[in-house]
Coordinates of C-alpha atoms in Angstrom, one line a residue:
M1 CA -21.8 -12.4 3.1
D2 CA -20.2 -15.5 1.1
K3 CA -16.3 -16.5 2.1
F4 CA -15.0 -14.8 -0.5
T5 CA -16.4 -11.7 0.7
I6 CA -14.6 -12.3 4.3
A7 CA -11.9 -13.7 2.7
M8 CA -11.1 -9.8 0.9
A9 CA -12.2 -8.0 3.5
I10 CA -9.5 -9.7 5.9
L11 CA -7.3 -8.9 3.4
A12 CA -8.1 -5.8 3.3
F13 CA -7.5 -5.3 6.5
M14 CA -3.9 -6.8 6.4
I15 CA -3.0 -4.6 3.7
V16 CA -4.5 -1.7 5.1
A17 CA -2.2 -2.5 8.4
G18 CA 0.6 -3.9 7.0
G19 CA 1.1 -0.3 5.3
L20 CA 0.5 1.4 8.8
I21 CA 3.2 -0.8 10.3
Y22 CA 6.0 -0.2 7.6
T23 CA 5.6 3.4 7.4
A24 CA 5.4 4.0 11.2
G25 CA 8.5 1.6 11.0
I26 CA 9.8 4.4 7.8
G27 CA 8.7 7.4 9.9
R28 CA 10.9 6.5 12.7
L29 CA 14.1 5.2 10.8
V30 CA 13.9 9.2 9.7
D31 CA 13.4 10.7 12.6
I32 CA 16.7 8.8 13.8
R33 CA 18.6 10.0 10.6
K34 CA 17.2 13.6 10.6
S35 CA 18.7 14.0 14.0
E36 CA 22.0 11.9 13.3
I37 CA 22.9 13.1 10.5
D38 CA 21.3 14.3 7.0
T39 CA 22.5 12.2 4.4
P40 CA 22.4 12.7 0.6
M41 CA 19.3 11.3 -1.1
N42 CA 19.8 7.7 -3.6
E43 CA 19.8 8.4 -7.2
K44 CA 17.0 5.9 -8.0
I45 CA 14.9 7.9 -5.2
Q46 CA 15.4 11.3 -6.6
R47 CA 14.9 9.8 -10.2
H48 CA 11.2 7.7 -9.1
P49 CA 10.4 9.7 -5.8
Y50 CA 6.5 8.8 -5.6
I51 CA 7.4 4.9 -6.6
R52 CA 10.0 4.6 -3.7
N53 CA 7.1 6.1 -1.2
P54 CA 5.5 3.2 0.9
I55 CA 2.1 5.2 1.7
F56 CA 1.7 5.8 -2.4
L57 CA 2.3 1.9 -2.9
T58 CA 0.3 0.7 0.0
Y59 CA -2.7 2.9 -2.0
L60 CA -2.1 1.4 -5.1
I61 CA -2.2 -1.7 -4.0
A62 CA -5.4 -1.1 -2.1
L63 CA -7.0 0.6 -5.2
G64 CA -6.1 -2.6 -7.2
L65 CA -7.8 -5.0 -4.9
V66 CA -10.6 -3.1 -4.6
G67 CA -11.1 -3.0 -8.4
F68 CA -10.6 -6.4 -9.0
Y69 CA -13.8 -7.0 -5.9
I70 CA -16.0 -4.5 -7.4
L71 CA -15.1 -6.3 -11.1
Y72 CA -15.8 -10.0 -9.4
L73 CA -19.1 -8.7 -7.5
A74 CA -20.2 -7.2 -11.1
F75 CA -19.8 -10.3 -13.1
T76 CA -20.8 -12.8 -10.5
R77 CA -24.2 -11.6 -8.9
S78 CA -27.1 -11.6 -10.6
W79 CA -29.1 -8.2 -10.7

């Protein structure tokens, strides 16, 4: 394994770990809010519910990085 492969693996692990921590934090925040009072949703979130979801954002970022890595390997490796 070359250095770039190891760096990409570490970056991917950090993204997944960051997404997990962020999602857990949002989950706790939602549980606290639901137990106290049911608040109305922000108008921006109502218009764009998928863009504001951290899980979807994590998957999109990870998919982009994996795609970049596949293209990198396709153009740099000699078959």
